[in-house]
Coordinates of N, CA, C and O and ligand atoms in Angstrom, one line a residue:
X268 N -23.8 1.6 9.2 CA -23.8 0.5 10.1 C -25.2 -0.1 10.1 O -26.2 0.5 10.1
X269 N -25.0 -1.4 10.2 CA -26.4 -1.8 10.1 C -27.2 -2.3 11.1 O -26.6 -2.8 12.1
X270 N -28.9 -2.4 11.3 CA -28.8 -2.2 12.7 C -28.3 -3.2 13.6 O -28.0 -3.0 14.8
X271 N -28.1 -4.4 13.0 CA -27.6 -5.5 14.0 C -26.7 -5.2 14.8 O -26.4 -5.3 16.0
X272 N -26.2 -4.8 13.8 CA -24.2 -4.3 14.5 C -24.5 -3.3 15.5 O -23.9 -3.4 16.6
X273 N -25.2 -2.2 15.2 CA -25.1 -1.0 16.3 C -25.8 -1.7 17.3 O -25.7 -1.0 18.4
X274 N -26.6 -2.9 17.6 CA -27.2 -3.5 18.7 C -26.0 -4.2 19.4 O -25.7 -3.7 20.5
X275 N -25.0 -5.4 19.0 CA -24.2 -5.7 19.2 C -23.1 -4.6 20.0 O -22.8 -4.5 21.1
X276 N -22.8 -4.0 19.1 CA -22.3 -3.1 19.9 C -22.5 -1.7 21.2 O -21.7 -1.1 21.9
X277 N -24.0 -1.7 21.2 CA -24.7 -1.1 22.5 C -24.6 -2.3 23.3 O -24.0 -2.1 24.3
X278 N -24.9 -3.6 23.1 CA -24.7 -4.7 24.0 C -23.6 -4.7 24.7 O -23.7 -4.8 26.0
X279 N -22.3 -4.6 24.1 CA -20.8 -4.8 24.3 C -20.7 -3.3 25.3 O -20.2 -3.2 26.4
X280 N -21.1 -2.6 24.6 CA -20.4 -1.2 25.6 C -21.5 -1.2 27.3 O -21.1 -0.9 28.4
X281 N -23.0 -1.7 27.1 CA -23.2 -1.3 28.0 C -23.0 -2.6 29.2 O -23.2 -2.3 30.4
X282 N -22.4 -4.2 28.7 CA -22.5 -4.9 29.5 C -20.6 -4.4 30.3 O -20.2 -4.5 31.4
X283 N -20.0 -4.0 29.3 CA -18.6 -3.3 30.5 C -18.9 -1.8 31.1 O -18.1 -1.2 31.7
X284 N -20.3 -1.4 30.8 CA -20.3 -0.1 31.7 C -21.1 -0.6 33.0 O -21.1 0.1 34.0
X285 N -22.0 -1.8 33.0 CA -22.5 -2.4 34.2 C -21.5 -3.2 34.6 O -21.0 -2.7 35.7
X286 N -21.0 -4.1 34.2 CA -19.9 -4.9 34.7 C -18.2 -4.6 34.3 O -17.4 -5.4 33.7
X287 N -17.9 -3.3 35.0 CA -16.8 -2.7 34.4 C -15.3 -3.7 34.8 O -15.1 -4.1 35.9
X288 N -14.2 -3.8 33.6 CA -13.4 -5.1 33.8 C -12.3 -4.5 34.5 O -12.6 -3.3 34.5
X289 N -11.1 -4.7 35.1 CA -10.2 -4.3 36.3 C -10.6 -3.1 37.0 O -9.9 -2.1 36.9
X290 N -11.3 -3.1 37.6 CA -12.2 -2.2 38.6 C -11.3 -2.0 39.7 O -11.9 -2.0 40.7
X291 N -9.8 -1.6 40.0 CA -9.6 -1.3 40.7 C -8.1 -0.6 41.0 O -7.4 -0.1 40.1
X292 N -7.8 -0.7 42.8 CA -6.0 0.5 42.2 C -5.3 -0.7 42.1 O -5.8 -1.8 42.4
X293 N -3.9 -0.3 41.5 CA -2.8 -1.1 41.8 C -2.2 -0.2 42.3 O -2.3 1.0 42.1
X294 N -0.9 -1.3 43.6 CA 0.2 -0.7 44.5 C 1.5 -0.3 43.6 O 1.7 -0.9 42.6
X295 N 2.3 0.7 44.0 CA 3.6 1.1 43.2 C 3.1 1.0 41.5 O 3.6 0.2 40.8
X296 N 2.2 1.8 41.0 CA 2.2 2.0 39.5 C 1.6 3.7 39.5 O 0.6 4.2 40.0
X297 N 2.5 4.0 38.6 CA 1.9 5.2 37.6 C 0.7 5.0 37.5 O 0.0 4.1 37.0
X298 N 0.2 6.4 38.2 CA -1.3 6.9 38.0 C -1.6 8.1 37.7 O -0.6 8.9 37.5
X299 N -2.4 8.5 37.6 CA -3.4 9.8 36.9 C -4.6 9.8 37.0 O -5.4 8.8 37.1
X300 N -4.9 11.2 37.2 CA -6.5 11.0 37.4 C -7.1 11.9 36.0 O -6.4 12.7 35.5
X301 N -8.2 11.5 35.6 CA -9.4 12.3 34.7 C -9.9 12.8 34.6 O -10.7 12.3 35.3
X302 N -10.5 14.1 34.1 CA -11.4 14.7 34.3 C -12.2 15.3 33.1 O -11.7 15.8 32.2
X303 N -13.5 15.1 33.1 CA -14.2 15.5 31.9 C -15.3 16.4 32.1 O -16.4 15.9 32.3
X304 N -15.2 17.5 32.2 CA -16.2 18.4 32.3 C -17.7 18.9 31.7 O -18.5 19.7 32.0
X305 N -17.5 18.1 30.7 CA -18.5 18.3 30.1 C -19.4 17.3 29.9 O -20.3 17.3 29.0
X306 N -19.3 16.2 30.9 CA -20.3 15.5 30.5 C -20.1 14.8 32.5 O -21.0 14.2 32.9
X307 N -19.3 14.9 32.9 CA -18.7 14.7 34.5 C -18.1 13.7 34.4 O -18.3 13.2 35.5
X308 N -17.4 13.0 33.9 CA -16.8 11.9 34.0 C -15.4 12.1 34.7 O -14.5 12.6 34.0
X309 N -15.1 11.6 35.9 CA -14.2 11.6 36.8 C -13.4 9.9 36.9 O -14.0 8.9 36.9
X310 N -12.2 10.0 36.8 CA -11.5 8.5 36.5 C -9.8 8.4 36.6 O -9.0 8.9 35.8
X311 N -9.4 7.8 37.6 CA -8.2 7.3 38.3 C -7.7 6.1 37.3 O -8.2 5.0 37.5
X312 N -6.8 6.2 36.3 CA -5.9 4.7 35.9 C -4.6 4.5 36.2 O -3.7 5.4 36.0
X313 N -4.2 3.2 36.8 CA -3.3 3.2 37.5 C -2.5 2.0 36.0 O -3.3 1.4 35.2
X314 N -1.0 2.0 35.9 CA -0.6 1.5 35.6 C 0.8 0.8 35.5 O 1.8 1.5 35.6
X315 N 1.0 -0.4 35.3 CA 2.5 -1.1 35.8 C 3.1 -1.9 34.6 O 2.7 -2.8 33.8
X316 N 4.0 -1.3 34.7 CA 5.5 -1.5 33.6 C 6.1 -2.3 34.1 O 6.0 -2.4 35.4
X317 N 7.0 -3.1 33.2 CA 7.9 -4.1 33.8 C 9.2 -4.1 32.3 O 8.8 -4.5 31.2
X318 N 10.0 -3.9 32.5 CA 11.2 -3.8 31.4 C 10.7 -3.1 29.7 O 10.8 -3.4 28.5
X319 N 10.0 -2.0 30.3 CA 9.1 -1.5 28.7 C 7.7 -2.2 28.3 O 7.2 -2.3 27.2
X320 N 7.2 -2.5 29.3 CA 5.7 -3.8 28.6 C 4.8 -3.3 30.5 O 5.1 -3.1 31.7
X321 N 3.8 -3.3 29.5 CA 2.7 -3.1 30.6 C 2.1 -4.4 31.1 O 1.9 -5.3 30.4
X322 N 2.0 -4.4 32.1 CA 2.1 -6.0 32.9 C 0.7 -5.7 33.7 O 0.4 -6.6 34.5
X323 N -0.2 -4.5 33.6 CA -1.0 -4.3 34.4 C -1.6 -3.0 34.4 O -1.1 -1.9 34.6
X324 N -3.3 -3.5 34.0 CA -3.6 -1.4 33.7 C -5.2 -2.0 34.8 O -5.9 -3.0 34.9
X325 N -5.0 -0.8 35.4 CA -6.8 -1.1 36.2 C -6.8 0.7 36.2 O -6.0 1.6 36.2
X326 N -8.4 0.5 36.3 CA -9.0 2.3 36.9 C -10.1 2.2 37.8 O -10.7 1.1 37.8
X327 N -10.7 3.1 38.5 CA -11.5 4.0 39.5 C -12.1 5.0 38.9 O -11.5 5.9 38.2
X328 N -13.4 5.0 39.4 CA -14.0 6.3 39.0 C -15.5 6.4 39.2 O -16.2 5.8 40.0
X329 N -15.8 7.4 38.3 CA -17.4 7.6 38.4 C -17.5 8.3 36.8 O -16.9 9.3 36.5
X330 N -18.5 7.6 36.0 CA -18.9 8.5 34.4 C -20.0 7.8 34.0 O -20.9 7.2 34.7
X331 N -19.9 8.0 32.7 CA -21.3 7.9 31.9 C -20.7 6.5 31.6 O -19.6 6.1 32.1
X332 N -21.5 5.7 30.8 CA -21.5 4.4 30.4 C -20.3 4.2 29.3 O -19.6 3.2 29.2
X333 N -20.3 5.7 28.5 CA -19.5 5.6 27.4 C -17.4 5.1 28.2 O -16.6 4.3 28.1
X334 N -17.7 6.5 28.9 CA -16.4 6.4 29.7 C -16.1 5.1 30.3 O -15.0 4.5 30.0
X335 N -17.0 4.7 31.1 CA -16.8 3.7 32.1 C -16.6 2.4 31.0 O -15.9 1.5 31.4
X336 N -17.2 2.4 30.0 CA -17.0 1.0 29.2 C -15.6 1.4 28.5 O -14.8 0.5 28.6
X337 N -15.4 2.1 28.1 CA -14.2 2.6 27.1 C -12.6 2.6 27.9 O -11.5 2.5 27.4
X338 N -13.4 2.7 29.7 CA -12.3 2.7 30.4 C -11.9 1.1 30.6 O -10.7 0.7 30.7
X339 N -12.9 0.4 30.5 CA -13.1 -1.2 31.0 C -12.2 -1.5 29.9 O -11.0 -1.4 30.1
X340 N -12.6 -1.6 29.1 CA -12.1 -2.4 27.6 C -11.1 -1.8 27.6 O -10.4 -2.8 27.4
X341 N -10.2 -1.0 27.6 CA -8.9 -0.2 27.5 C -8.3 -1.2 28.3 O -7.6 -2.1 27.7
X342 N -8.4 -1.2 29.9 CA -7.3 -2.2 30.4 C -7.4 -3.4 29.9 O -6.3 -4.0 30.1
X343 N -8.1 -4.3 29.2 CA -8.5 -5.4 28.3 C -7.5 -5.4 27.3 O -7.0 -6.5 26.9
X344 N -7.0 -4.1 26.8 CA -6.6 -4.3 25.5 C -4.6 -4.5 25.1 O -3.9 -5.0 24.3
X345 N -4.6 -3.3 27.0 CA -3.0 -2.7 26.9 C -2.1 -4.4 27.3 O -1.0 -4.3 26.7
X346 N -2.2 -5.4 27.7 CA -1.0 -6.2 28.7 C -0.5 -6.5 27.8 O -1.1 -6.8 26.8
X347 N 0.8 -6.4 28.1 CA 1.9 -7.0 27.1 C 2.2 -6.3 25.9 O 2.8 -6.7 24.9
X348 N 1.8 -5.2 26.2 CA 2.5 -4.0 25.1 C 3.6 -2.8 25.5 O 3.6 -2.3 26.6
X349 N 4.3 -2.6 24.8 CA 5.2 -1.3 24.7 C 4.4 -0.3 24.9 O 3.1 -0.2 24.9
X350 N 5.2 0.6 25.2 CA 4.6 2.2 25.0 C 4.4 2.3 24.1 O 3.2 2.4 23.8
X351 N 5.1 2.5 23.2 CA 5.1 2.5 21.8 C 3.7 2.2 21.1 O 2.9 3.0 20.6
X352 N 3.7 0.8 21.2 CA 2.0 0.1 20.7 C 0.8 0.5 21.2 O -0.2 0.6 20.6
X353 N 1.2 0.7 22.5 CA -0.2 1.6 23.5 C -0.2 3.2 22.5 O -1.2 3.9 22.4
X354 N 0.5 3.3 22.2 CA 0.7 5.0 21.7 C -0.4 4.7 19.9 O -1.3 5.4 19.3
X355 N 0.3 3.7 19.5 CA -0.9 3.8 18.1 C -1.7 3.0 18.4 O -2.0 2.6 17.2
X356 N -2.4 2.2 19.3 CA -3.6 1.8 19.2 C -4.6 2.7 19.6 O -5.7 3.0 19.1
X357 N -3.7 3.6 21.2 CA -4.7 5.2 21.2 C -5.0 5.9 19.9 O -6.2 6.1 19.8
X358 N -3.9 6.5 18.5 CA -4.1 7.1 17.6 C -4.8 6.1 17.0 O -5.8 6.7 16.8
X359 N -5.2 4.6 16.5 CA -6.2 4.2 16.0 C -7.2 4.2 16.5 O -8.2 4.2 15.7
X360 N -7.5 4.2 18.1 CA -8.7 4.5 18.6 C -9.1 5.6 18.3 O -10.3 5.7 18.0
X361 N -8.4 6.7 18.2 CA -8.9 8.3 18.3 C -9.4 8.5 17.1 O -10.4 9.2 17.0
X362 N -8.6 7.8 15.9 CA -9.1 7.9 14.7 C -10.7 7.0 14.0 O -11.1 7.1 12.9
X363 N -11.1 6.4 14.8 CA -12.2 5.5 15.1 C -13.4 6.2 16.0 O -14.6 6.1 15.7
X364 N -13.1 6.6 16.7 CA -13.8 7.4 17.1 C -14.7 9.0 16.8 O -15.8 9.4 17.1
X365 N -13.1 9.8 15.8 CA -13.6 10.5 15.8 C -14.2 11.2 13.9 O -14.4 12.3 13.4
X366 N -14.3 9.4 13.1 CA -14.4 9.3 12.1 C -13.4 9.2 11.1 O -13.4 9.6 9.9
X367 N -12.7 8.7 11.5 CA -11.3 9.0 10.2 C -11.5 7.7 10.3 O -12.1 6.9 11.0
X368 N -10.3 7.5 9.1 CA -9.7 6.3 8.8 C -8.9 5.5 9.5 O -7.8 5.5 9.1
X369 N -9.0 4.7 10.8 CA -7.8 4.6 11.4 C -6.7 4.2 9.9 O -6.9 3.9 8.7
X370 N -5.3 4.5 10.6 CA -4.1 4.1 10.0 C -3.0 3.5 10.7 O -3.1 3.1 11.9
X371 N -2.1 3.5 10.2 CA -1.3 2.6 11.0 C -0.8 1.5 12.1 O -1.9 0.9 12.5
X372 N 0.0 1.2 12.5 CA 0.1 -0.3 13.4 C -1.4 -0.6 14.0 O -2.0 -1.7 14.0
X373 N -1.8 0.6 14.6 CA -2.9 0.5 15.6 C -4.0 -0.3 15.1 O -4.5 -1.2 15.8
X374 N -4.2 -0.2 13.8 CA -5.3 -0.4 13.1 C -5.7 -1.9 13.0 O -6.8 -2.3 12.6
X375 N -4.8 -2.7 13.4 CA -4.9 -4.1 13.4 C -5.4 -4.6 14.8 O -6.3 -5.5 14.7
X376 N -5.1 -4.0 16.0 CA -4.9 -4.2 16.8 C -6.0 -4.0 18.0 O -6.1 -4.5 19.1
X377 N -7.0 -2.9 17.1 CA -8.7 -2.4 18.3 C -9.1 -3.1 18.3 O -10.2 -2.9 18.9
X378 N -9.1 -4.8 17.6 CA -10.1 -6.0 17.9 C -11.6 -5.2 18.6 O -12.4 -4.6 17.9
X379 N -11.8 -5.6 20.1 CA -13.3 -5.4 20.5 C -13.5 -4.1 20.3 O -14.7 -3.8 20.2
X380 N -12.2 -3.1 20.2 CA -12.7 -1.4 20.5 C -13.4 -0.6 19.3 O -13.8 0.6 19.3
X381 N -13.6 -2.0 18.1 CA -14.3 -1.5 17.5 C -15.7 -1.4 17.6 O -16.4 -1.0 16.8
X382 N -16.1 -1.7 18.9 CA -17.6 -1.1 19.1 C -17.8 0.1 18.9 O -18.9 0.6 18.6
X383 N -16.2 1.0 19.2 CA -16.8 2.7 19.9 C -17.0 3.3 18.6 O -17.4 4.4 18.6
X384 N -16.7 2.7 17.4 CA -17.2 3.3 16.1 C -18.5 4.2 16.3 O -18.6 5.5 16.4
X385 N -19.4 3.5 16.2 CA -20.8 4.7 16.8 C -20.7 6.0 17.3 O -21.2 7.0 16.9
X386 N -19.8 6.0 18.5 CA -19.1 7.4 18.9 C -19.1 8.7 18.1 O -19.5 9.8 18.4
X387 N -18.5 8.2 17.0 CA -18.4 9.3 16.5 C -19.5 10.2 15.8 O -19.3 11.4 15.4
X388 N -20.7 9.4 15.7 CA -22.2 9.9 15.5 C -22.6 10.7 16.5 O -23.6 11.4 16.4
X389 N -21.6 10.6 18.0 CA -22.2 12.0 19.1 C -21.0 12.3 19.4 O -20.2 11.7 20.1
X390 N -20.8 13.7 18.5 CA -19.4 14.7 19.2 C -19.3 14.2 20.5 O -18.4 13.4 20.8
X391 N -20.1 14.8 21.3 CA -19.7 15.0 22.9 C -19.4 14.1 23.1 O -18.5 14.2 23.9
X392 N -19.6 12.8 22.7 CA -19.6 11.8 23.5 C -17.7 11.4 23.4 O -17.0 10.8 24.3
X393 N -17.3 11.7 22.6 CA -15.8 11.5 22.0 C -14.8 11.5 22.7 O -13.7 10.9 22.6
X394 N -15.4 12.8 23.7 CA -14.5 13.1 24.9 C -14.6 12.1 26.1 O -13.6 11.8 26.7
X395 N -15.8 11.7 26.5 CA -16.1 10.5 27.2 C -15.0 8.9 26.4 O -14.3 8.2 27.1
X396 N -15.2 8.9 25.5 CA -14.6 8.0 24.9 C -13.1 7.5 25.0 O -12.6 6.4 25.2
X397 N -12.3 9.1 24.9 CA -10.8 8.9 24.9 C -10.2 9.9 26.0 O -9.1 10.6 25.9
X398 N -11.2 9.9 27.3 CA -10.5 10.1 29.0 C -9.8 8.9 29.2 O -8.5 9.0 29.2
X399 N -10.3 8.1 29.3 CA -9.5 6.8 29.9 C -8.1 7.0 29.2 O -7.2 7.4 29.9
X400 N -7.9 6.7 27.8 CA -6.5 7.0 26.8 C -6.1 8.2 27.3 O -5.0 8.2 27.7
X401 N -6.7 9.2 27.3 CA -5.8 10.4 28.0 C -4.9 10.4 29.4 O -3.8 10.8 29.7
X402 N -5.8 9.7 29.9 CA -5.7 10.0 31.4 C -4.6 8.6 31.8 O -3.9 8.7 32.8
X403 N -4.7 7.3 30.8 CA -3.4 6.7 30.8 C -2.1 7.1 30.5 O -1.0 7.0 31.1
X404 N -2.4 7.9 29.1 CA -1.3 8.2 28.9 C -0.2 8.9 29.8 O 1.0 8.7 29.9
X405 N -1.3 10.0 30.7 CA -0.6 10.6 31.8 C 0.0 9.4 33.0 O 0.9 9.5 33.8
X406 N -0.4 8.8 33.0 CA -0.2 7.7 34.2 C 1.0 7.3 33.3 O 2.0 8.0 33.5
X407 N 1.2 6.6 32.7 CA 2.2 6.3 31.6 C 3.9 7.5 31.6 O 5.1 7.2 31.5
X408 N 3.4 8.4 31.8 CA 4.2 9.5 31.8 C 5.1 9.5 33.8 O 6.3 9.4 34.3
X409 N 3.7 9.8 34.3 CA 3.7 9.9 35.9 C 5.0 8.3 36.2 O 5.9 8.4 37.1
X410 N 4.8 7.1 35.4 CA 5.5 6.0 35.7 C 7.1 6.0 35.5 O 7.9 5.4 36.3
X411 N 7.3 6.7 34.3 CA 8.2 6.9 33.3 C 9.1 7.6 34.4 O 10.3 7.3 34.5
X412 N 8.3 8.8 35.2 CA 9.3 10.0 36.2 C 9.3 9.4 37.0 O 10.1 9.8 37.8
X413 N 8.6 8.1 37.6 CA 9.2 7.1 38.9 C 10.5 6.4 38.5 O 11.6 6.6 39.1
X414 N 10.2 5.7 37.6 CA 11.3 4.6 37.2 C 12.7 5.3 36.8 O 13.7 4.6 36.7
X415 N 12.7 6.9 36.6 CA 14.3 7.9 36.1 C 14.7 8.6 37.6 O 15.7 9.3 37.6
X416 N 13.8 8.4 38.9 CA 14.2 8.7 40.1 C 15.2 7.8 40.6 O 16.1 8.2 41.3
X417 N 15.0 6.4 40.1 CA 15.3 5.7 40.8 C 16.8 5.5 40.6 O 17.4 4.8 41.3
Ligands
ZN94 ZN1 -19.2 10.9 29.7

């Protein structure tokens, strides 16, 4: 990486970990909370479906910059997708993060999330990286057992 780019991209991560983007809950949606122990990152994502298509992702919390930007830029990335699509842009994230090749559908689709490339130059940090994707996916799940109550 060259150094421009890794500046560009500390730019990008640290202006959504100061100015983090849907900073907040939503009413009646699938939520989950976070937890990262190893570095403290604590993080609430709330999320809303509408006929299979995410119409709405926000989170809450407290972490490191990596988390908190990674959480920002996540709700940035999900509206107007399937589960489905959310499901391999997470595996292209994860695969971007944690040095692989991303592959498949996903791979088109991390547009800005390729800042978190660098990540993968700090293990620890990786886990910071893909709470937010974890901790949706459970929200995702938590939504899934509202909407089969009903
Ligand atoms: Zn962290």
């Amino acid at each position: 990486m060259s150094e421009e780019l890794r500046e560009l991209y500390q730019e990008v991560i640290l202006d959504h970990s100061k100015r983090p983007r849907n900073y907040r809950t939503l009413e009646n949606a699938g939520q989950a909370k976070g937890n990262n122990p190893l570095c403290g990152d604590k993080i609430a994502v709330f999320v809303s479906l509408e006929g299979g298509v995410v119409t709405d992702v926000s989170f809450q919390g407290a972490g490191c910059a990596i988390s908190t930007a990674s959480a920002s830029m996540m709700t940035e990335s999900l509206k107007g997708k399937t589960r489905e699509e959310v499901e391999s842009l997470f595996d292209a994230f994860h695969d971007l993060v944690t040095g692989k090749d991303p592959v498949g559908q996903g791979k088109g689709e991390l547009g800005k999330l390729a800042v978190f490339a660098g990540v993968k130059e700090f293990p620890i940090r990786v886990k910071c990286a893909t709470l937010p994707w974890h901790t949706l996916r459970a929200a995702l799940d938590n939504q899934d057992e509202a909407v089969s109550t009903e």
